[in-house]
Structures are given as C-alpha cells and as structure tokens.
Amino acid sequence: MKPQRIVVVGAGHVGLYAALRLSKKLNARRAEVIVIDPQPHMTYQPFLPEAAAGNISPRHSVVPLRRELKRCHIVSGEVTKIEHARKTVTVQPIEGPIKEITYDHIIVAPGSVSRVLPIPGLRERGIGFKTIGEAIYLRNHILDRLDVAAVTPDPEVRKASLAFVFVGGGYAGVEALAEMEDVVRDGLKYYPELNKDEVRFVLVEASNRILPEVGPEMGAYAARQLQKRGIDIRLETRMESCVDGEVRLSDGDVFRAETIVWTAGVKPSPMLDHTDLPRGPRGHVTCLPTLQVVDGDTILDGAWAAGDCAQVPDLTSPGAWCSPSAQHAVRQAAVLADNIRQVVYGGAPRNYKHKYAGSVASLGLYKGVAKIYGVKLKGLPAWLMHRTYHMSRIPSFNRKVRVLADWTLAFVLKREVISLGQLHEPREEFTHVTPKVTDDRTAEPVGAGTR
C-alpha cells in the first residue's frame, strides 16, 4: 500500500506539535509527513519578552525543526499557493526553482502576522514583536538609545531617545513593555549621565482596559502596578501618526520618540489569499469542531486547519470561536493529528473541545497577574505560575533544561545590559575596509606592500 502524504504548511505551535504527534502515531508504511516552513525553527512566542529582556538565550526560545522532527521530511521554503481542488501545494524553496507537492491530507497552519493600520510613519518607524529577530532587534535598539542619550549634546535628541512607545495593551504589548522597562531600569545603573526621571514609557491602547484575557479586576491591577513604575498608560487612545518619530495621539498629545513598538493584534497569514480554501469574514479558514475545513455544508476531503489562521467553533461557548492563543493551538494540534490518524485508518474524527483554563501574564521580573480556573493570582505567585506553565509547554526536554539553566543563572548573576547592535549589519565593517574592484582589476588589494 502506498503511504498517504500529509503536508503541514507552517511549523508554528500547530504545525510542529501536529507533525511530531503524527510522526509518532503513524508508521512510515501508512503515511509520510512533510513540513514546509521558510524558517528552520519553531518560535515559542510566549518567551519572546524574556528573550528580549535577556532572561533567556534567544536560541533557547526556538525549537530546531530537523532536530525535533526526525521522522518528518522538512522543506525549507515558502508556500506560495494551495490548490486543494488538485490537492497540490506550490513551494518556493529558499534556493532553487519553484516546485509542486501533491498530498492526500493538508494541515493549513501558517499562523498570523501583525495586524497593522495605515498610520503615517508606521512602516518606517515601527518595530513589530512577532519573531525572535524582532525581539532581539528591539533589545539592541533600546540599549542603543541609552548610549545615544548619554552622549548627545542635543536635549531634543536625548528626550526622544529616552521615550519608548508601545501600541497595544494585550499580552504581547504589556509583557514586552514590562520586560523592557526592567531592562532600562537596570541599565541606568551604568549610565551616570542619565536620570531615571528622564525615561518615558507610554502604553497606547484603543480600548478602555489592558490585558482583557485576565479579566477586568486583574487588568486594572496590572495597570496600577505599571503606573507605579512610572509607565504612562493611555486608554481609549490611538496613535494617529509617527512620521519622523513625531508621535501624534488621538488625545492631542504630540511628542518625539525613537522607539515605537507595534503589538496591536494579529491577523491570519496573507498566504491564505493564494488558496482556494473557504474563509470567514475576517480571513480565517472556516473549520468544523473536528478541525476539518468546511465550505458551507461541504467538508473538504483531506483539508484541515487550526491555530491563529483558523475559525474553529468553541463548543464550550456556543456561538463563539476559539481565541488565537497558544493554549488552544497546542491542544488543537493534538486533536487534529489524532483525527488524521483516525481517518487514515478508516475511523471517524472527533470534535475539539477545551474550556479555556485562564491566562497568565508577566509584568517583568518577579511580577505578574493570572486568572486560572477562576482563581486570581498577582505578584510573585502569578509570575511563578507564568514561568511554570510555559516551561511545561515549550517542546523537548532539551529546551526545558536550557531555559531552566538560563533562569537559574539570571537569578544568581546580574542582568546583561549590553547591546549587540552590530548583529543587524554584520558585514558593514568588513565592507568599509574592502576596496571596490573594477573590471580591469586595477584596485590595490588591502595590505599590499606590507610584507
């Protein structure tokens, strides 16, 4: 019997966990699993704030695909088209010509991207917070701003360098802001030229509260704790412009800032625009509770989806959809993998049903808020719950040990507050000292005549 081919599009929470489970539960004679992703790793996004703060190594917040998915075939490339009518995926490898891959089953899990608005200046000045690259860039950029502020004779440049704006009061925005405020506060110990009163952190949120996932009471507590640290929280406020670093808010305030971080929500991957899959009003792939893709009343044979890009009914709350969270994605991946295995062996899929357990959020080192099964925690207990939960969820024993080692070292040693900004332009110095060689090869090589 020819093995069925299962193609997994995307190696995020859903893709990695589903592929790993399928590779363990289906032998090679029954199925082959192909995972397609342009990145060689899965990013555990809840650890991005900790990686940006330097609490853990950036490499330890990602999971290498080839190491974890040893029984799967990894294709390093970008999916440019899905034609389910032909059961074909078009892939642009990172090197080489475009190729088509046929399949029997497809798991559509490309995840999400930042949901941006047409705000003047945002494209040129904004920094996202969805990838490990963006997290490390943010850390280096903020620490570079301290260096600039410490040496510039221009008071306006100094003021703008010490102004940090975060747009979006959800998990990503609040955790990133809280961790980076910790970093700046620790870094100021080594900058006698700077005064902590000069530093300005601003959180801009269009709704009337932050961290809605933990409930109004815990959200209000988080806001109070951040304000005690001197963080300016602007609720029911929008950023209208940031051209040349001049931030204009809807409440009329105008000021300059060299750091503008955009964390105002996500939307399904634009890759879905190049598929023939049915989609809901907000661009998500429409699914049944079994995680099968459905077009009206018609189930698409062999098509499955889950995670941020999928519209999955929440059976614990009739009429609602599962939220785009890691908690749902990991559990959906397990059910999805089991359902595909059932279908391969001639069985019937089962529904995904999970009552949302609650939420945990870090507010920086030793600080947090949590609401788990109705139990509310704050401060150190919530922070410990946050770390314990995510330690249990990051894939592989290897990564768990490495993260735990990072946390242990960070507990006994001082925080590293050095910028590695050269990472973003690694060839600049070499290029600067290397002469341009003309076609007639007349340029004198570097070091000539030094023997």
Tab-separated table of N, CA and C in Angstrom, residues 112-179:
chain	number	residue	atom	x	y	z
A	112	SER	N	-0.182	33.646	12.005
A	112	SER	CA	-0.676	35.005	11.835
A	112	SER	C	0.473	35.978	11.655
A	113	VAL	N	0.118	37.194	11.270
A	113	VAL	CA	1.081	38.290	11.158
A	113	VAL	C	0.520	39.486	11.927
A	114	SER	N	1.341	40.486	12.127
A	114	SER	CA	0.886	41.686	12.837
A	114	SER	C	-0.259	42.357	12.078
A	115	ARG	N	-1.275	42.738	12.832
A	115	ARG	CA	-2.413	43.463	12.228
A	115	ARG	C	-2.110	44.952	12.310
A	116	VAL	N	-1.682	45.508	11.198
A	116	VAL	CA	-1.274	46.919	11.186
A	116	VAL	C	-2.359	47.774	10.551
A	117	LEU	N	-2.274	49.076	10.820
A	117	LEU	CA	-3.214	50.047	10.281
A	117	LEU	C	-2.449	51.038	9.414
A	118	PRO	N	-3.141	51.706	8.487
A	118	PRO	CA	-2.458	52.682	7.612
A	118	PRO	C	-2.132	53.978	8.341
A	119	ILE	N	-1.187	53.892	9.267
A	119	ILE	CA	-0.782	55.054	10.065
A	119	ILE	C	0.468	55.660	9.452
A	120	PRO	N	0.461	56.945	9.133
A	120	PRO	CA	1.645	57.580	8.543
A	120	PRO	C	2.883	57.403	9.421
A	121	GLY	N	3.957	56.918	8.815
A	121	GLY	CA	5.222	56.757	9.532
A	121	GLY	C	5.424	55.397	10.172
A	122	LEU	N	4.343	54.589	10.292
A	122	LEU	CA	4.471	53.310	10.992
A	122	LEU	C	5.400	52.347	10.253
A	123	ARG	N	5.288	52.296	8.942
A	123	ARG	CA	6.143	51.399	8.159
A	123	ARG	C	7.619	51.738	8.346
A	124	GLU	N	7.924	53.037	8.412
A	124	GLU	CA	9.323	53.465	8.509
A	124	GLU	C	9.856	53.402	9.933
A	125	ARG	N	9.009	53.593	10.933
A	125	ARG	CA	9.478	53.734	12.313
A	125	ARG	C	9.077	52.593	13.242
A	126	GLY	N	8.050	51.843	12.876
A	126	GLY	CA	7.533	50.829	13.785
A	126	GLY	C	8.400	49.588	13.888
A	127	ILE	N	8.334	48.950	15.045
A	127	ILE	CA	9.019	47.681	15.298
A	127	ILE	C	7.952	46.675	15.708
A	128	GLY	N	7.891	45.547	15.026
A	128	GLY	CA	6.944	44.504	15.391
A	128	GLY	C	7.480	43.656	16.534
A	129	PHE	N	6.651	42.697	16.976
A	129	PHE	CA	7.078	41.829	18.075
A	129	PHE	C	6.450	40.445	17.898
A	130	LYS	N	6.737	39.848	16.717
A	130	LYS	CA	6.180	38.534	16.396
A	130	LYS	C	7.255	37.466	16.210
A	131	THR	N	8.493	37.879	15.976
A	131	THR	CA	9.562	36.934	15.667
A	131	THR	C	10.727	37.112	16.620
A	132	ILE	N	11.607	36.116	16.673
A	132	ILE	CA	12.781	36.222	17.534
A	132	ILE	C	13.708	37.328	17.029
A	133	GLY	N	13.736	37.523	15.717
A	133	GLY	CA	14.551	38.610	15.167
A	133	GLY	C	14.076	39.968	15.646
A	134	GLU	N	12.764	40.163	15.663
A	134	GLU	CA	12.217	41.438	16.131
A	134	GLU	C	12.484	41.636	17.615
A	135	ALA	N	12.395	40.565	18.394
A	135	ALA	CA	12.636	40.671	19.841
A	135	ALA	C	14.071	41.087	20.130
A	136	ILE	N	15.029	40.478	19.439
A	136	ILE	CA	16.436	40.810	19.676
A	136	ILE	C	16.761	42.189	19.123
A	137	TYR	N	16.157	42.527	17.990
A	137	TYR	CA	16.365	43.873	17.452
A	137	TYR	C	15.871	44.922	18.436
A	138	LEU	N	14.685	44.682	19.035
A	138	LEU	CA	14.135	45.636	19.997
A	138	LEU	C	15.078	45.830	21.177
A	139	ARG	N	15.599	44.735	21.707
A	139	ARG	CA	16.532	44.829	22.836
A	139	ARG	C	17.749	45.678	22.463
A	140	ASN	N	18.377	45.363	21.331
A	140	ASN	CA	19.563	46.102	20.920
A	140	ASN	C	19.244	47.562	20.632
A	141	HIS	N	18.108	47.802	20.014
A	141	HIS	CA	17.704	49.175	19.689
A	141	HIS	C	17.511	50.006	20.959
A	142	ILE	N	16.822	49.444	21.950
A	142	ILE	CA	16.560	50.194	23.179
A	142	ILE	C	17.860	50.480	23.927
A	143	LEU	N	18.749	49.510	24.000
A	143	LEU	CA	20.024	49.747	24.683
A	143	LEU	C	20.897	50.740	23.907
A	144	ASP	N	20.796	50.709	22.586
A	144	ASP	CA	21.500	51.716	21.776
A	144	ASP	C	20.983	53.115	22.089
A	145	ARG	N	19.672	53.230	22.339
A	145	ARG	CA	19.102	54.547	22.642
A	145	ARG	C	19.698	55.113	23.930
A	146	LEU	N	20.010	54.247	24.891
A	146	LEU	CA	20.646	54.726	26.122
A	146	LEU	C	22.026	55.300	25.823
A	147	ASP	N	22.771	54.628	24.930
A	147	ASP	CA	24.092	55.131	24.554
A	147	ASP	C	23.989	56.488	23.862
A	148	VAL	N	22.999	56.607	22.960
A	148	VAL	CA	22.808	57.875	22.257
A	148	VAL	C	22.452	58.980	23.243
A	149	ALA	N	21.512	58.697	24.138
A	149	ALA	CA	21.081	59.709	25.104
A	149	ALA	C	22.220	60.141	26.021
A	150	ALA	N	23.131	59.229	26.329
A	150	ALA	CA	24.224	59.534	27.254
A	150	ALA	C	25.283	60.454	26.647
A	151	VAL	N	25.385	60.490	25.312
A	151	VAL	CA	26.476	61.262	24.690
A	151	VAL	C	26.003	62.479	23.901
A	152	THR	N	24.727	62.520	23.504
A	152	THR	CA	24.290	63.620	22.655
A	152	THR	C	24.236	64.950	23.417
A	153	PRO	N	24.670	66.030	22.777
A	153	PRO	CA	24.541	67.357	23.408
A	153	PRO	C	23.178	67.989	23.136
A	154	ASP	N	22.389	67.360	22.248
A	154	ASP	CA	21.095	67.912	21.851
A	154	ASP	C	20.016	67.423	22.821
A	155	PRO	N	19.386	68.310	23.574
A	155	PRO	CA	18.367	67.889	24.552
A	155	PRO	C	17.143	67.237	23.903
A	156	GLU	N	16.809	67.649	22.667
A	156	GLU	CA	15.653	67.060	21.995
A	156	GLU	C	15.937	65.618	21.566
A	157	VAL	N	17.160	65.371	21.086
A	157	VAL	CA	17.555	64.011	20.717
A	157	VAL	C	17.591	63.122	21.959
A	158	ARG	N	18.101	63.681	23.052
A	158	ARG	CA	18.160	62.943	24.313
A	158	ARG	C	16.751	62.559	24.779
A	159	LYS	N	15.843	63.502	24.699
A	159	LYS	CA	14.471	63.262	25.152
A	159	LYS	C	13.788	62.208	24.282
A	160	ALA	N	13.982	62.302	22.956
A	160	ALA	CA	13.369	61.333	22.049
A	160	ALA	C	13.975	59.947	22.216
A	161	SER	N	15.270	59.881	22.507
A	161	SER	CA	15.933	58.590	22.681
A	161	SER	C	15.447	57.871	23.930
A	162	LEU	N	14.997	58.622	24.912
A	162	LEU	CA	14.543	58.030	26.167
A	162	LEU	C	13.021	57.890	26.239
A	163	ALA	N	12.355	58.060	25.091
A	163	ALA	CA	10.901	57.881	25.015
A	163	ALA	C	10.612	56.575	24.280
A	164	PHE	N	9.835	55.681	24.912
A	164	PHE	CA	9.544	54.362	24.368
A	164	PHE	C	8.030	54.166	24.322
A	165	VAL	N	7.487	53.992	23.125
A	165	VAL	CA	6.050	53.885	22.932
A	165	VAL	C	5.692	52.461	22.521
A	166	PHE	N	4.728	51.867	23.216
A	166	PHE	CA	4.217	50.546	22.887
A	166	PHE	C	2.735	50.686	22.562
A	167	VAL	N	2.349	50.252	21.368
A	167	VAL	CA	0.954	50.374	20.928
A	167	VAL	C	0.303	49.000	20.998
A	168	GLY	N	-0.712	48.858	21.858
A	168	GLY	CA	-1.405	47.585	22.037
A	168	GLY	C	-1.272	47.095	23.464
A	169	GLY	N	-2.407	46.936	24.147
A	169	GLY	CA	-2.397	46.561	25.566
A	169	GLY	C	-2.767	45.117	25.828
A	170	GLY	N	-2.550	44.235	24.836
A	170	GLY	CA	-2.763	42.817	25.056
A	170	GLY	C	-1.528	42.171	25.659
A	171	TYR	N	-1.490	40.828	25.578
A	171	TYR	CA	-0.348	40.105	26.146
A	171	TYR	C	0.990	40.614	25.632
A	172	ALA	N	1.131	40.603	24.302
A	172	ALA	CA	2.422	40.926	23.706
A	172	ALA	C	2.898	42.311	24.115
A	173	GLY	N	2.000	43.297	24.030
A	173	GLY	CA	2.397	44.666	24.341
A	173	GLY	C	2.762	44.868	25.789
A	174	VAL	N	1.921	44.370	26.695
A	174	VAL	CA	2.163	44.577	28.124
A	174	VAL	C	3.403	43.820	28.578
A	175	GLU	N	3.561	42.564	28.165
A	175	GLU	CA	4.726	41.786	28.600
A	175	GLU	C	6.009	42.367	28.024
A	176	ALA	N	5.989	42.759	26.753
A	176	ALA	CA	7.187	43.351	26.150
A	176	ALA	C	7.552	44.659	26.847
A	177	LEU	N	6.556	45.516	27.070
A	177	LEU	CA	6.815	46.790	27.740
A	177	LEU	C	7.364	46.573	29.147
A	178	ALA	N	6.735	45.686	29.906
A	178	ALA	CA	7.154	45.467	31.296
A	178	ALA	C	8.583	44.934	31.366
A	179	GLU	N	8.914	43.986	30.490
A	179	GLU	CA	10.266	43.429	30.497
A	179	GLU	C	11.301	44.476	30.078
